[in-house]
Short mmCIF file of C-alpha atoms in Angstrom, two decimals:
data_model
loop_
_atom_site.label_atom_id
_atom_site.label_comp_id
_atom_site.label_asym_id
_atom_site.label_seq_id
_atom_site.Cartn_x
_atom_site.Cartn_y
_atom_site.Cartn_z
CA UNK D 13 0.46 -15.42 -26.17
CA UNK D 14 1.40 -17.93 -23.49
CA UNK D 15 0.93 -17.21 -19.80
CA UNK D 16 4.67 -16.90 -19.08
CA UNK D 17 5.02 -13.97 -21.46
CA UNK D 18 1.92 -12.35 -20.00
CA UNK D 19 3.26 -12.71 -16.46
CA UNK D 20 6.62 -11.22 -17.44
CA UNK D 21 4.92 -8.19 -18.95
CA UNK D 22 2.73 -7.73 -15.87
CA UNK D 23 5.81 -7.93 -13.61
CA UNK D 24 7.72 -5.52 -15.84
CA UNK D 25 4.89 -3.01 -15.58
CA UNK D 26 4.59 -3.49 -11.81
CA UNK D 27 8.35 -2.86 -11.43
CA UNK D 28 7.85 0.51 -13.12
CA UNK D 29 9.79 -0.46 -16.25
CA UNK D 30 8.62 1.01 -19.58
CA UNK D 31 6.95 -1.29 -22.08
CA UNK D 32 7.76 -1.13 -25.76
CA UNK D 33 4.86 -0.19 -28.08
CA UNK D 34 4.60 -3.85 -29.12
CA UNK D 35 4.54 -5.08 -25.50
CA UNK D 36 2.02 -2.41 -24.55
CA UNK D 37 -0.32 -3.41 -27.37
CA UNK D 38 0.05 -7.11 -26.51
CA UNK D 39 -0.78 -6.58 -22.87
CA UNK D 40 -3.82 -4.46 -23.71
CA UNK D 41 -5.01 -7.20 -26.06
CA UNK D 42 -4.83 -9.76 -23.26
CA UNK D 43 -6.73 -7.56 -20.81
CA UNK D 44 -9.46 -7.13 -23.42
CA UNK D 45 -9.55 -10.87 -24.06
CA UNK D 46 -9.86 -11.66 -20.36
CA UNK D 47 -12.73 -9.24 -19.97
CA UNK D 48 -14.49 -10.57 -23.07
CA UNK D 49 -14.20 -14.18 -21.84
CA UNK D 50 -15.56 -13.22 -18.44
CA UNK D 51 -18.52 -11.39 -19.95
CA UNK D 52 -19.34 -14.35 -22.17
CA UNK D 53 -19.47 -16.60 -19.11
CA UNK D 54 -21.87 -14.35 -17.20
CA UNK D 55 -25.19 -12.62 -17.90
CA UNK D 56 -25.14 -8.86 -18.28
CA UNK D 57 -27.20 -8.45 -15.13
CA UNK D 58 -25.96 -10.30 -12.05
CA UNK D 59 -28.53 -11.07 -9.33
CA UNK D 60 -27.87 -9.17 -6.11
CA UNK D 61 -27.21 -12.34 -4.09
CA UNK D 62 -24.70 -13.64 -6.65
CA UNK D 63 -23.10 -10.22 -6.75
CA UNK D 64 -22.53 -10.23 -3.00
CA UNK D 65 -20.97 -13.69 -3.22
CA UNK D 66 -18.60 -12.58 -6.00
CA UNK D 67 -17.65 -9.53 -3.93
CA UNK D 68 -16.97 -11.74 -0.89
CA UNK D 69 -14.75 -14.08 -2.91
CA UNK D 70 -12.80 -11.14 -4.35
CA UNK D 71 -12.29 -9.68 -0.87
CA UNK D 72 -10.93 -13.01 0.35
CA UNK D 73 -8.65 -13.31 -2.68
CA UNK D 74 -7.23 -9.83 -2.14
CA UNK D 75 -6.78 -10.39 1.60
CA UNK D 76 -4.94 -13.65 0.89
CA UNK D 77 -2.38 -11.71 -1.14
CA UNK D 78 -1.16 -9.91 1.99
CA UNK D 79 0.94 -12.97 2.83
CA UNK D 80 2.05 -13.54 -0.78
CA UNK D 81 3.70 -10.25 -1.69
CA UNK D 82 4.68 -9.40 -5.24
CA UNK D 83 3.03 -12.48 -6.77
CA UNK D 84 1.41 -12.16 -10.20
CA UNK D 85 -2.37 -12.22 -10.21
CA UNK D 86 -4.00 -15.41 -11.42
CA UNK D 87 -5.45 -14.77 -14.89
CA UNK D 88 -8.91 -15.95 -13.97
CA UNK D 89 -8.84 -13.78 -10.84
CA UNK D 90 -8.06 -10.77 -13.02
CA UNK D 91 -10.99 -11.65 -15.25
CA UNK D 92 -13.32 -11.99 -12.28
CA UNK D 93 -12.28 -8.67 -10.80
CA UNK D 94 -12.56 -6.98 -14.18
CA UNK D 95 -16.04 -8.42 -14.57
CA UNK D 96 -17.19 -7.18 -11.20
CA UNK D 97 -15.65 -3.80 -11.93
CA UNK D 98 -17.87 -3.57 -15.04
CA UNK D 99 -21.12 -5.09 -13.82
CA UNK D 100 -21.38 -4.65 -10.07
CA UNK D 101 -19.69 -1.59 -8.64
CA UNK D 102 -21.45 1.72 -9.10
CA UNK D 103 -18.85 4.02 -10.57
CA UNK D 104 -16.21 1.28 -10.49
CA UNK D 105 -13.06 1.92 -12.48
CA UNK D 106 -10.97 -0.74 -14.19
CA UNK D 107 -9.27 0.64 -17.24
CA UNK D 108 -6.14 0.46 -19.23
CA UNK D 109 -4.74 3.94 -20.04
CA UNK D 110 -5.24 3.68 -23.81
CA UNK D 111 -4.60 7.36 -24.35
CA UNK D 112 -3.71 10.36 -22.27
CA UNK D 113 -6.71 12.48 -21.35
CA UNK D 114 -6.85 15.65 -23.44
CA UNK D 115 -6.43 17.87 -20.40
CA UNK D 116 -3.10 16.27 -19.50
CA UNK D 117 -0.05 17.94 -20.97
CA UNK D 118 2.40 15.30 -19.71
CA UNK D 119 1.53 12.14 -17.82
CA UNK D 120 2.85 11.62 -14.30
CA UNK D 121 4.17 8.19 -13.41
CA UNK D 122 3.40 6.26 -10.25
CA UNK D 123 5.57 6.23 -7.14
CA UNK D 124 8.65 4.01 -6.78
CA UNK D 125 10.89 2.53 -4.08
CA UNK D 126 12.46 5.66 -2.67
CA UNK D 127 13.57 6.64 0.84
CA UNK D 128 16.27 8.33 2.88
CA UNK D 129 18.00 6.88 5.93
CA UNK D 130 19.08 9.17 8.75
CA UNK D 131 21.89 7.57 10.78
CA UNK D 132 22.65 8.00 14.47
CA UNK D 133 25.27 10.69 13.73
CA UNK D 134 22.74 12.76 11.78
CA UNK D 135 24.06 11.95 8.30
CA UNK D 136 21.43 11.24 5.65
CA UNK D 137 21.71 8.57 2.93
CA UNK D 138 19.51 8.49 -0.20
CA UNK D 139 18.78 4.77 -0.36
CA UNK D 140 17.54 4.77 -3.96
CA UNK D 141 20.94 6.15 -5.03
CA UNK D 142 22.89 3.41 -3.21
CA UNK D 143 24.20 0.26 -4.89
CA UNK D 144 23.48 -3.15 -3.38
CA UNK D 145 25.73 -3.99 -0.44
CA UNK D 146 26.90 -2.24 2.75
CA UNK D 147 25.30 1.13 3.52
CA UNK D 148 26.75 1.91 6.95
CA UNK D 149 28.16 0.40 10.16
CA UNK D 150 26.97 1.86 13.46
CA UNK D 151 27.99 0.65 16.90
CA UNK D 152 28.75 -2.83 15.62
CA UNK D 153 25.57 -3.13 13.52
CA UNK D 154 25.93 -3.39 9.74
CA UNK D 155 23.25 -1.93 7.45
CA UNK D 156 22.98 -3.46 3.96
CA UNK D 157 20.89 -2.84 0.87
CA UNK D 158 19.76 -6.10 -0.68
CA UNK D 159 19.20 -6.82 -4.37
CA UNK D 160 15.43 -6.38 -4.02
CA UNK D 161 15.91 -2.91 -2.51
CA UNK D 162 15.18 -4.04 1.04
CA UNK D 163 17.31 -2.53 3.83
CA UNK D 164 18.43 -5.07 6.44
CA UNK D 165 20.27 -4.71 9.76
CA UNK D 166 22.90 -7.27 10.80
CA UNK D 167 23.95 -7.29 14.44
CA UNK D 168 27.54 -8.48 14.93
CA UNK D 169 26.81 -9.07 18.60
CA UNK D 170 29.60 -6.83 19.91
CA UNK D 171 29.40 -4.89 23.17
CA UNK D 172 29.63 -1.69 21.18
CA UNK D 173 26.19 -2.46 19.74
CA UNK D 174 24.63 -1.94 23.18
CA UNK D 175 25.24 1.81 22.96
CA UNK D 176 22.04 3.78 22.25
CA UNK D 177 21.68 4.70 18.59
CA UNK D 178 18.54 5.51 16.60
CA UNK D 179 17.96 5.46 12.85
CA UNK D 180 15.03 6.92 10.91
CA UNK D 181 13.87 5.84 7.47
CA UNK D 182 11.68 8.34 5.63
CA UNK D 183 9.75 8.03 2.38
CA UNK D 184 8.79 11.12 0.39
CA UNK D 185 5.58 11.64 -1.53
CA UNK D 186 5.80 9.28 -4.50
CA UNK D 187 7.95 6.79 -2.55
CA UNK D 188 7.65 3.56 -0.59
CA UNK D 189 10.18 1.26 1.06
CA UNK D 190 10.64 -2.05 2.86
CA UNK D 191 13.01 -2.57 5.80
CA UNK D 192 14.02 -5.55 7.94
CA UNK D 193 14.62 -4.29 11.47
CA UNK D 194 17.45 -5.51 13.74
CA UNK D 195 15.15 -8.13 15.36
CA UNK D 196 14.04 -9.58 12.01
CA UNK D 197 10.68 -7.79 11.99
CA UNK D 198 9.63 -6.32 8.64
CA UNK D 199 8.14 -2.86 8.09
CA UNK D 200 6.79 -1.50 4.82
CA UNK D 201 6.40 2.25 4.57
CA UNK D 202 3.81 3.88 2.34
CA UNK D 203 4.42 7.29 0.75
CA UNK D 204 5.16 10.28 3.02
CA UNK D 205 5.90 8.11 6.06
CA UNK D 206 8.68 7.65 8.59
CA UNK D 207 9.88 5.04 11.06
CA UNK D 208 12.40 5.59 13.88
CA UNK D 209 14.00 2.61 15.65
CA UNK D 210 17.17 1.62 17.55
CA UNK D 211 19.96 -0.05 15.59
CA UNK D 212 19.79 -2.79 18.21
CA UNK D 213 16.88 -3.74 20.46
CA UNK D 214 18.04 -4.26 24.03
CA UNK D 215 16.48 -4.39 27.48
CA UNK D 216 13.03 -5.90 27.99
CA UNK D 217 11.07 -4.27 25.19
CA UNK D 218 11.28 -3.20 21.55
CA UNK D 219 9.98 0.26 20.71
CA UNK D 220 9.65 2.23 17.45
CA UNK D 221 7.95 5.47 16.39
CA UNK D 222 6.16 6.13 13.11
CA UNK D 223 4.24 8.68 11.10
CA UNK D 224 2.20 8.20 7.92
CA UNK D 225 1.34 4.58 7.11
CA UNK D 226 3.37 1.46 7.91
CA UNK D 227 2.56 -2.26 7.60
CA UNK D 228 4.35 -4.44 10.19
CA UNK D 229 5.23 -8.12 10.37
CA UNK D 230 6.61 -8.56 13.88
CA UNK D 231 8.98 -11.41 14.72
CA UNK D 232 8.89 -13.00 18.14
CA UNK D 233 12.03 -12.42 20.20
CA UNK D 234 12.71 -14.17 23.54
CA UNK D 235 13.08 -12.03 26.64
CA UNK D 236 16.51 -12.01 28.28
CA UNK D 237 16.57 -15.13 30.41
CA UNK D 238 13.90 -16.84 28.30
CA UNK D 239 10.86 -15.66 30.28
CA UNK D 240 8.39 -15.23 27.39
CA UNK D 241 8.69 -12.99 24.37
CA UNK D 242 9.88 -9.40 24.29
CA UNK D 243 6.93 -7.03 23.63
CA UNK D 244 7.03 -4.71 20.63
CA UNK D 245 5.60 -1.18 20.89
CA UNK D 246 4.69 1.15 18.04
CA UNK D 247 4.17 4.80 18.91
CA UNK D 248 2.10 6.87 16.49
CA UNK D 249 0.24 10.18 16.94
CA UNK D 250 -2.26 9.84 19.77
CA UNK D 251 -1.74 6.15 20.50
CA UNK D 252 0.58 3.25 21.32
CA UNK D 253 0.24 -0.28 19.95
CA UNK D 254 1.63 -3.25 21.88
CA UNK D 255 2.25 -6.57 20.09
CA UNK D 256 4.13 -9.84 20.53
CA UNK D 257 4.13 -11.45 17.11
CA UNK D 258 1.63 -10.37 14.49
CA UNK D 259 0.82 -8.63 11.19
CA UNK D 260 -0.94 -5.27 11.29
CA UNK D 261 -1.23 -1.91 9.55
CA UNK D 262 -1.29 1.58 11.05
CA UNK D 263 -2.57 4.55 9.04
CA UNK D 264 -1.68 7.71 10.98
CA UNK D 265 -1.34 10.46 8.39
CA UNK D 266 -1.77 13.91 9.88
CA UNK D 267 -4.20 14.93 7.10
CA UNK D 268 -6.49 11.93 7.59
CA UNK D 269 -9.57 12.32 9.83
CA UNK D 270 -8.65 9.29 12.00
CA UNK D 271 -5.80 6.99 12.99
CA UNK D 272 -6.64 3.43 11.93
CA UNK D 273 -4.95 0.29 13.24
CA UNK D 274 -5.92 -2.85 11.32
CA UNK D 275 -5.05 -6.36 12.53
CA UNK D 276 -4.41 -9.16 10.03
CA UNK D 277 -3.22 -11.90 12.38
CA UNK D 278 -2.15 -12.29 16.01
CA UNK D 279 -3.29 -9.75 18.57
CA UNK D 280 -2.50 -6.15 19.47
CA UNK D 281 -3.46 -3.81 22.25
CA UNK D 282 -4.12 -0.19 21.28
CA UNK D 283 -3.84 2.43 24.03
CA UNK D 284 -4.64 6.12 23.56
CA UNK D 285 -3.09 9.10 25.29
CA UNK D 286 -5.95 9.31 27.81
CA UNK D 287 -5.47 5.67 28.84
CA UNK D 288 -8.35 4.14 26.84
CA UNK D 289 -7.36 0.75 25.44
CA UNK D 290 -8.75 -1.97 23.19
CA UNK D 291 -7.59 -5.50 22.37
CA UNK D 292 -7.99 -6.39 18.69
CA UNK D 293 -8.75 -9.74 17.10
CA UNK D 294 -7.79 -10.57 13.49
CA UNK D 295 -10.12 -8.80 11.08
CA UNK D 296 -10.78 -5.89 13.43
CA UNK D 297 -9.51 -2.32 13.50
CA UNK D 298 -9.48 0.61 15.88
CA UNK D 299 -10.46 4.06 14.67
CA UNK D 300 -9.11 6.92 16.75
CA UNK D 301 -10.66 10.39 16.42
CA UNK D 302 -11.79 12.16 19.58
CA UNK D 303 -12.31 8.72 21.08
CA UNK D 304 -11.36 5.11 20.30
CA UNK D 305 -13.76 2.66 18.68
CA UNK D 306 -13.38 -0.95 17.51
CA UNK D 307 -15.04 -2.11 14.30
CA UNK D 308 -14.78 -4.85 11.64
CA UNK D 309 -12.00 -4.09 9.16
CA UNK D 310 -12.12 -4.16 5.38
CA UNK D 311 -8.76 -5.93 5.10
CA UNK D 312 -8.70 -5.79 1.30
CA UNK D 313 -9.14 -2.04 1.31
CA UNK D 314 -6.84 -1.22 4.22
CA UNK D 315 -3.97 -3.36 2.92
CA UNK D 316 -4.46 -2.76 -0.80
CA UNK D 317 -1.42 -0.48 -0.94
CA UNK D 318 0.87 -3.31 0.21
CA UNK D 319 -0.24 -5.30 -2.84
CA UNK D 320 0.27 -2.44 -5.27
CA UNK D 321 -3.40 -1.45 -5.59
CA UNK D 322 -5.89 1.25 -4.77
CA UNK D 323 -9.18 -0.19 -3.49
CA UNK D 324 -12.08 2.19 -2.86
CA UNK D 325 -15.33 1.23 -1.14
CA UNK D 326 -17.66 4.21 -1.24
CA UNK D 327 -14.67 6.50 -0.68
CA UNK D 328 -15.16 10.24 -0.93
CA UNK D 329 -13.30 12.05 -3.67
CA UNK D 330 -11.58 13.97 -0.90
CA UNK D 331 -10.22 10.70 0.51
CA UNK D 332 -9.26 9.42 -2.94
CA UNK D 333 -7.34 12.60 -3.73
CA UNK D 334 -5.40 12.48 -0.47
CA UNK D 335 -4.07 9.04 -1.45
CA UNK D 336 -3.42 10.13 -5.03
CA UNK D 337 -1.56 13.24 -3.91
CA UNK D 338 0.80 11.24 -1.71
CA UNK D 339 1.47 8.46 -4.20
CA UNK D 340 1.96 10.59 -7.32
CA UNK D 341 3.54 13.53 -5.46
CA UNK D 342 1.04 16.06 -6.74
CA UNK D 343 -0.97 18.77 -5.03
CA UNK D 344 -4.75 18.53 -5.37
CA UNK D 345 -7.39 21.24 -5.66
CA UNK D 346 -11.18 20.82 -5.58
CA UNK D 347 -14.26 22.63 -4.27
CA UNK D 348 -15.76 21.19 -1.04
CA UNK D 349 -18.95 19.89 -2.65
CA UNK D 350 -16.96 17.92 -5.26
CA UNK D 351 -14.92 16.36 -2.46
CA UNK D 352 -18.03 14.60 -1.15
CA UNK D 353 -18.63 12.55 -4.33
CA UNK D 354 -18.18 8.85 -3.62
CA UNK D 355 -16.31 6.21 -5.59
CA UNK D 356 -15.99 2.43 -5.55
CA UNK D 357 -13.52 0.37 -7.53
CA UNK D 358 -9.98 -0.92 -7.82
CA UNK D 359 -6.97 0.11 -9.87
CA UNK D 360 -3.26 -0.70 -9.82
CA UNK D 361 -0.93 1.80 -8.17
CA UNK D 362 1.55 1.12 -10.98
CA UNK D 363 -0.70 2.93 -13.47
CA UNK D 364 0.20 6.50 -14.42
CA UNK D 365 -1.86 9.41 -13.17
CA UNK D 366 -3.89 9.46 -16.39
CA UNK D 367 -5.67 6.30 -15.20
CA UNK D 368 -6.80 8.11 -12.04
CA UNK D 369 -7.97 11.03 -14.16
CA UNK D 370 -10.08 8.65 -16.25
CA UNK D 371 -11.48 7.12 -13.07
CA UNK D 372 -12.72 10.47 -11.84
CA UNK D 373 -13.97 11.72 -15.21
CA UNK D 374 -15.84 8.48 -15.92
CA UNK D 375 -18.46 9.58 -13.38
CA UNK D 376 -19.28 12.57 -15.63
CA UNK D 377 -19.65 14.58 -12.43
CA UNK D 378 -16.21 16.17 -12.44
CA UNK D 379 -13.58 17.50 -14.83
CA UNK D 380 -9.87 17.01 -14.15
CA UNK D 381 -6.93 19.01 -15.42
CA UNK D 382 -3.22 18.73 -14.65
CA UNK D 383 -1.01 21.80 -14.58
CA UNK D 384 2.59 20.88 -13.85
CA UNK D 385 2.20 18.85 -10.63
CA UNK D 386 -1.24 20.16 -9.67
CA UNK D 387 -4.35 17.99 -10.05
CA UNK D 388 -7.35 20.30 -10.38
CA UNK D 389 -10.91 18.91 -10.11
CA UNK D 390 -13.91 21.04 -11.04
CA UNK D 391 -17.59 20.59 -11.92
#
């Protein structure tokens, strides 16, 4: 099969479209072939030093994808990652869901682009039900849904637009969405997240509020009168982030043990409610619990969701299940001691829940059953 056909099938799967039995079998065959070729090129046992170098190269490759959204993986890169998943990572999980696990009565599909938009007058619009084109007009600002599902704000520049008006976009569990704000900045919301913002930024600052997890690409906007750029502020539980023009991710779910702000490029200043602040450089992150700390960031892991992947680096089962519950819109149940098991590996977020079940059960330390929309993990 030529590469073009393979890429089309990969994209079809990533878009959440069903594959025919013939397409499914063909794609599985190619994954197997890639893995076989990679294994033939490498000894069964990789020296530790070489293993670290392969891991470093994979991390760089994944991080590079943050600025190349929705691109198809290079075939050799897939083979390399598959190889490392088999030979390097303890408990790593790279599998194709060849069959539904016996305990699953009906598979649960991955999340999709889904969100609701609350307008300034309080009316709520289900964006996934809307056709491409105009969604609403508020105070001289037109809201449109583009062909790729992105929501974009167009300011007509009328005086009416100066009136205060706030919109909120909200994703449910099992949903994600991308929005272009009135200033041209882009925000991508993970599952169970929200972002509130004015329909037009005015004055001498731009300010938004968020919950859950949002990845930002902030555009520079001149201050009135041309004296520098207008600062951009993001308020999230327990902290405020100030930026000028940069790419960063904030994970502020209420059920996570910490609020994490991860900087990809540019610079941001993180300030907590008690006045503690830290200035981040690219590749760093703040972790806010009872106090604020700055540490090196695992960019590949923190931004994996923006590339359609789960990446785990020694993650506890408890942490894995929190992500799974939000993305597949399922409740999770497990005893405390099982929650402390640790996992490493990578798997596409486009895979059905059965792939996650296989991931957990491959450790032979836990059994997983699904009852309706409950994921139950036991010894």
